[in-house]
Amino acid sequence: MTQAPLEDTDRRIVELLAGDGRMSFTDLGRATGLSTSAVHQRVKRLEHRGIITGYAAALDHTELGLPMTAFISITPIDPAAPDDYPDRVRDIAEIESCWSVAGEESYILKVRVGNPVDLEDLLARIRAAAGVSTRTTVVLSTPFENRSVTG
């Protein structure tokens, strides 16, 4: 069952929280023209509907010693093998995200590492753990990331 589309006020609340997940209900109220209690009720309803699924800190990966981002596309060596690749690589800490995709590859992994040597080591571990071939794209710069797209 498809949920009803978001009202403009709820969409605005989602946009504001996507930009600053720690924004107070009072500040959200000021930005939307609602009372603090009305904003609180709306946020709880958005959480209950599954539109807001959590809150996270934005990290400076360079300061964490992980300045290198890459996308690794994986393709099964044996197409008849079970499609359990996410389970096979789940415990590899450098993998930030895993997406199932249409096309030649089966999955795309977003990874963060310290340097090219670390990336080479990570590729070897992914290939060994999952029994896949890989194709890697190294990110040179990130003009923007994790923008809120609310439609």
PDB file of C-alpha atoms in Angstrom:
ATOM      1  CA  MET A   1       0.000   0.000   0.000  1.00  0.00           C
ATOM      2  CA  THR A   2       1.394   3.372  -1.024  1.00  0.00           C
ATOM      3  CA  GLN A   3       1.464   6.079   1.610  1.00  0.00           C
ATOM      4  CA  ALA A   4      -0.095   9.471   1.010  1.00  0.00           C
ATOM      5  CA  PRO A   5       2.335  12.062  -0.338  1.00  0.00           C
ATOM      6  CA  LEU A   6       3.952  14.421   2.138  1.00  0.00           C
ATOM      7  CA  GLU A   7       2.292  17.736   2.905  1.00  0.00           C
ATOM      8  CA  ASP A   8       4.438  20.795   2.168  1.00  0.00           C
ATOM      9  CA  THR A   9       5.033  21.412   5.890  1.00  0.00           C
ATOM     10  CA  ASP A  10       6.156  17.819   6.498  1.00  0.00           C
ATOM     11  CA  ARG A  11       8.390  17.996   3.420  1.00  0.00           C
ATOM     12  CA  ARG A  12       9.968  21.178   4.831  1.00  0.00           C
ATOM     13  CA  ILE A  13      10.570  19.485   8.194  1.00  0.00           C
ATOM     14  CA  VAL A  14      12.244  16.560   6.417  1.00  0.00           C
ATOM     15  CA  GLU A  15      14.444  18.941   4.381  1.00  0.00           C
ATOM     16  CA  LEU A  16      15.472  20.857   7.503  1.00  0.00           C
ATOM     17  CA  LEU A  17      16.305  17.688   9.447  1.00  0.00           C
ATOM     18  CA  ALA A  18      18.218  16.266   6.486  1.00  0.00           C
ATOM     19  CA  GLY A  19      20.398  19.375   6.608  1.00  0.00           C
ATOM     20  CA  ASP A  20      20.754  19.343  10.394  1.00  0.00           C
ATOM     21  CA  GLY A  21      19.531  16.235  12.204  1.00  0.00           C
ATOM     22  CA  ARG A  22      20.127  17.925  15.561  1.00  0.00           C
ATOM     23  CA  MET A  23      17.837  20.881  14.846  1.00  0.00           C
ATOM     24  CA  SER A  24      15.613  21.499  17.869  1.00  0.00           C
ATOM     25  CA  PHE A  25      11.830  21.279  17.731  1.00  0.00           C
ATOM     26  CA  THR A  26      11.781  24.975  18.654  1.00  0.00           C
ATOM     27  CA  ASP A  27      13.973  25.919  15.679  1.00  0.00           C
ATOM     28  CA  LEU A  28      11.951  23.648  13.398  1.00  0.00           C
ATOM     29  CA  GLY A  29       8.820  25.421  14.625  1.00  0.00           C
ATOM     30  CA  ARG A  30      10.294  28.841  13.860  1.00  0.00           C
ATOM     31  CA  ALA A  31      11.267  27.698  10.354  1.00  0.00           C
ATOM     32  CA  THR A  32       7.854  26.215   9.603  1.00  0.00           C
ATOM     33  CA  GLY A  33       5.512  28.516  11.510  1.00  0.00           C
ATOM     34  CA  LEU A  34       4.359  25.727  13.837  1.00  0.00           C
ATOM     35  CA  SER A  35       4.384  25.431  17.599  1.00  0.00           C
ATOM     36  CA  THR A  36       7.075  23.310  19.219  1.00  0.00           C
ATOM     37  CA  SER A  37       4.519  20.664  20.215  1.00  0.00           C
ATOM     38  CA  ALA A  38       3.033  20.552  16.688  1.00  0.00           C
ATOM     39  CA  VAL A  39       6.504  20.031  15.196  1.00  0.00           C
ATOM     40  CA  HIS A  40       7.232  17.320  17.757  1.00  0.00           C
ATOM     41  CA  GLN A  41       4.026  15.497  16.795  1.00  0.00           C
ATOM     42  CA  ARG A  42       4.813  15.789  13.085  1.00  0.00           C
ATOM     43  CA  VAL A  43       8.390  14.499  13.526  1.00  0.00           C
ATOM     44  CA  LYS A  44       7.143  11.531  15.568  1.00  0.00           C
ATOM     45  CA  ARG A  45       4.559  10.790  12.853  1.00  0.00           C
ATOM     46  CA  LEU A  46       7.274  10.999  10.150  1.00  0.00           C
ATOM     47  CA  GLU A  47       9.414   8.589  12.182  1.00  0.00           C
ATOM     48  CA  HIS A  48       6.468   6.223  12.701  1.00  0.00           C
ATOM     49  CA  ARG A  49       5.693   6.251   8.943  1.00  0.00           C
ATOM     50  CA  GLY A  50       9.317   5.301   8.244  1.00  0.00           C
ATOM     51  CA  ILE A  51      10.060   8.503   6.331  1.00  0.00           C
ATOM     52  CA  ILE A  52      12.648   9.516   8.930  1.00  0.00           C
ATOM     53  CA  THR A  53      14.598   6.337   9.601  1.00  0.00           C
ATOM     54  CA  GLY A  54      17.346   7.680  11.850  1.00  0.00           C
ATOM     55  CA  TYR A  55      19.819  10.429  12.582  1.00  0.00           C
ATOM     56  CA  ALA A  56      23.559  10.371  11.908  1.00  0.00           C
ATOM     57  CA  ALA A  57      26.645  12.507  12.357  1.00  0.00           C
ATOM     58  CA  ALA A  58      28.386  13.895   9.280  1.00  0.00           C
ATOM     59  CA  LEU A  59      32.023  12.821   9.419  1.00  0.00           C
ATOM     60  CA  ASP A  60      35.218  14.322   8.033  1.00  0.00           C
ATOM     61  CA  HIS A  61      36.830  11.199   6.614  1.00  0.00           C
ATOM     62  CA  THR A  62      40.123  12.957   5.927  1.00  0.00           C
ATOM     63  CA  GLU A  63      40.428  13.799   9.643  1.00  0.00           C
ATOM     64  CA  LEU A  64      39.622  10.141  10.402  1.00  0.00           C
ATOM     65  CA  GLY A  65      42.555   9.026   8.231  1.00  0.00           C
ATOM     66  CA  LEU A  66      40.314   7.784   5.384  1.00  0.00           C
ATOM     67  CA  PRO A  67      40.680  10.458   2.692  1.00  0.00           C
ATOM     68  CA  MET A  68      40.337   8.093  -0.273  1.00  0.00           C
ATOM     69  CA  THR A  69      36.874   7.147  -1.517  1.00  0.00           C
ATOM     70  CA  ALA A  70      36.275   4.570  -4.246  1.00  0.00           C
ATOM     71  CA  PHE A  71      33.390   2.730  -5.840  1.00  0.00           C
ATOM     72  CA  ILE A  72      33.989  -0.958  -6.410  1.00  0.00           C
ATOM     73  CA  SER A  73      31.703  -2.789  -8.816  1.00  0.00           C
ATOM     74  CA  ILE A  74      31.586  -6.527  -8.200  1.00  0.00           C
ATOM     75  CA  THR A  75      30.662  -9.258 -10.668  1.00  0.00           C
ATOM     76  CA  PRO A  76      30.351 -12.943  -9.740  1.00  0.00           C
ATOM     77  CA  ILE A  77      33.029 -15.192 -11.198  1.00  0.00           C
ATOM     78  CA  ASP A  78      30.484 -18.024 -11.152  1.00  0.00           C
ATOM     79  CA  PRO A  79      27.062 -16.699 -12.244  1.00  0.00           C
ATOM     80  CA  ALA A  80      25.435 -19.846 -10.827  1.00  0.00           C
ATOM     81  CA  ALA A  81      26.746 -19.128  -7.312  1.00  0.00           C
ATOM     82  CA  PRO A  82      24.209 -18.017  -4.682  1.00  0.00           C
ATOM     83  CA  ASP A  83      23.604 -14.260  -4.610  1.00  0.00           C
ATOM     84  CA  ASP A  84      24.866 -13.777  -1.044  1.00  0.00           C
ATOM     85  CA  TYR A  85      27.610 -11.257  -1.788  1.00  0.00           C
ATOM     86  CA  PRO A  86      26.409  -8.629   0.717  1.00  0.00           C
ATOM     87  CA  ASP A  87      26.674 -11.253   3.476  1.00  0.00           C
ATOM     88  CA  ARG A  88      30.152 -12.242   2.306  1.00  0.00           C
ATOM     89  CA  VAL A  89      31.499  -8.673   2.547  1.00  0.00           C
ATOM     90  CA  ARG A  90      29.342  -7.329   5.414  1.00  0.00           C
ATOM     91  CA  ASP A  91      32.152  -7.525   7.998  1.00  0.00           C
ATOM     92  CA  ILE A  92      34.741  -5.671   5.902  1.00  0.00           C
ATOM     93  CA  ALA A  93      34.949  -2.382   7.819  1.00  0.00           C
ATOM     94  CA  GLU A  94      36.078  -0.187   4.912  1.00  0.00           C
ATOM     95  CA  ILE A  95      32.828  -0.801   3.009  1.00  0.00           C
ATOM     96  CA  GLU A  96      30.497   2.093   3.775  1.00  0.00           C
ATOM     97  CA  SER A  97      27.597   1.185   1.451  1.00  0.00           C
ATOM     98  CA  CYS A  98      26.481  -1.705  -0.742  1.00  0.00           C
ATOM     99  CA  TRP A  99      23.927  -1.327  -3.543  1.00  0.00           C
ATOM    100  CA  SER A 100      22.364  -4.033  -5.713  1.00  0.00           C
ATOM    101  CA  VAL A 101      22.359  -2.697  -9.276  1.00  0.00           C
ATOM    102  CA  ALA A 102      21.077  -3.503 -12.731  1.00  0.00           C
ATOM    103  CA  GLY A 103      23.655  -3.863 -15.471  1.00  0.00           C
ATOM    104  CA  GLU A 104      26.814  -5.875 -15.934  1.00  0.00           C
ATOM    105  CA  GLU A 105      27.799  -5.739 -12.271  1.00  0.00           C
ATOM    106  CA  SER A 106      25.760  -7.229  -9.442  1.00  0.00           C
ATOM    107  CA  TYR A 107      26.656  -4.766  -6.686  1.00  0.00           C
ATOM    108  CA  ILE A 108      28.472  -1.487  -6.201  1.00  0.00           C
ATOM    109  CA  LEU A 109      30.362  -0.884  -2.972  1.00  0.00           C
ATOM    110  CA  LYS A 110      31.329   2.529  -1.644  1.00  0.00           C
ATOM    111  CA  VAL A 111      34.572   2.260   0.310  1.00  0.00           C
ATOM    112  CA  ARG A 112      36.842   4.587   2.255  1.00  0.00           C
ATOM    113  CA  VAL A 113      40.546   3.913   2.763  1.00  0.00           C
ATOM    114  CA  GLY A 114      43.711   5.754   3.722  1.00  0.00           C
ATOM    115  CA  ASN A 115      45.757   5.390   0.543  1.00  0.00           C
ATOM    116  CA  PRO A 116      46.210   3.401  -2.691  1.00  0.00           C
ATOM    117  CA  VAL A 117      48.054   0.578  -0.888  1.00  0.00           C
ATOM    118  CA  ASP A 118      45.095   0.191   1.477  1.00  0.00           C
ATOM    119  CA  LEU A 119      42.748   0.135  -1.524  1.00  0.00           C
ATOM    120  CA  GLU A 120      44.800  -2.589  -3.197  1.00  0.00           C
ATOM    121  CA  ASP A 121      44.692  -4.663  -0.002  1.00  0.00           C
ATOM    122  CA  LEU A 122      40.937  -4.097   0.319  1.00  0.00           C
ATOM    123  CA  LEU A 123      40.334  -5.228  -3.275  1.00  0.00           C
ATOM    124  CA  ALA A 124      42.213  -8.460  -2.611  1.00  0.00           C
ATOM    125  CA  ARG A 125      40.150  -9.094   0.542  1.00  0.00           C
ATOM    126  CA  ILE A 126      36.851  -8.425  -1.267  1.00  0.00           C
ATOM    127  CA  ARG A 127      37.784 -10.731  -4.141  1.00  0.00           C
ATOM    128  CA  ALA A 128      38.811 -13.494  -1.737  1.00  0.00           C
ATOM    129  CA  ALA A 129      35.777 -13.147   0.547  1.00  0.00           C
ATOM    130  CA  ALA A 130      33.158 -12.933  -2.184  1.00  0.00           C
ATOM    131  CA  GLY A 131      34.645 -14.831  -5.132  1.00  0.00           C
ATOM    132  CA  VAL A 132      34.087 -11.917  -7.501  1.00  0.00           C
ATOM    133  CA  SER A 133      35.876  -9.830 -10.068  1.00  0.00           C
ATOM    134  CA  THR A 134      36.036  -6.098  -9.418  1.00  0.00           C
ATOM    135  CA  ARG A 135      36.116  -2.818 -11.317  1.00  0.00           C
ATOM    136  CA  THR A 136      37.180   0.229  -9.319  1.00  0.00           C
ATOM    137  CA  THR A 137      36.528   3.936  -9.741  1.00  0.00           C
ATOM    138  CA  VAL A 138      38.532   6.257  -7.492  1.00  0.00           C
ATOM    139  CA  VAL A 139      36.865   9.518  -6.421  1.00  0.00           C
ATOM    140  CA  LEU A 140      39.012  12.589  -7.128  1.00  0.00           C
ATOM    141  CA  SER A 141      36.772  15.151  -5.416  1.00  0.00           C
ATOM    142  CA  THR A 142      33.260  15.394  -3.994  1.00  0.00           C
ATOM    143  CA  PRO A 143      31.502  18.648  -4.957  1.00  0.00           C
ATOM    144  CA  PHE A 144      28.457  17.507  -2.941  1.00  0.00           C
ATOM    145  CA  GLU A 145      27.212  14.373  -1.224  1.00  0.00           C
ATOM    146  CA  ASN A 146      24.179  13.092   0.699  1.00  0.00           C
ATOM    147  CA  ARG A 147      21.861  15.836  -0.509  1.00  0.00           C
ATOM    148  CA  SER A 148      18.272  15.554   0.598  1.00  0.00           C
ATOM    149  CA  VAL A 149      16.005  14.739  -2.335  1.00  0.00           C
ATOM    150  CA  THR A 150      12.419  15.010  -1.187  1.00  0.00           C
ATOM    151  CA  GLY A 151      10.738  15.259  -4.575  1.00  0.00           C
TER     152      GLY A 151
END
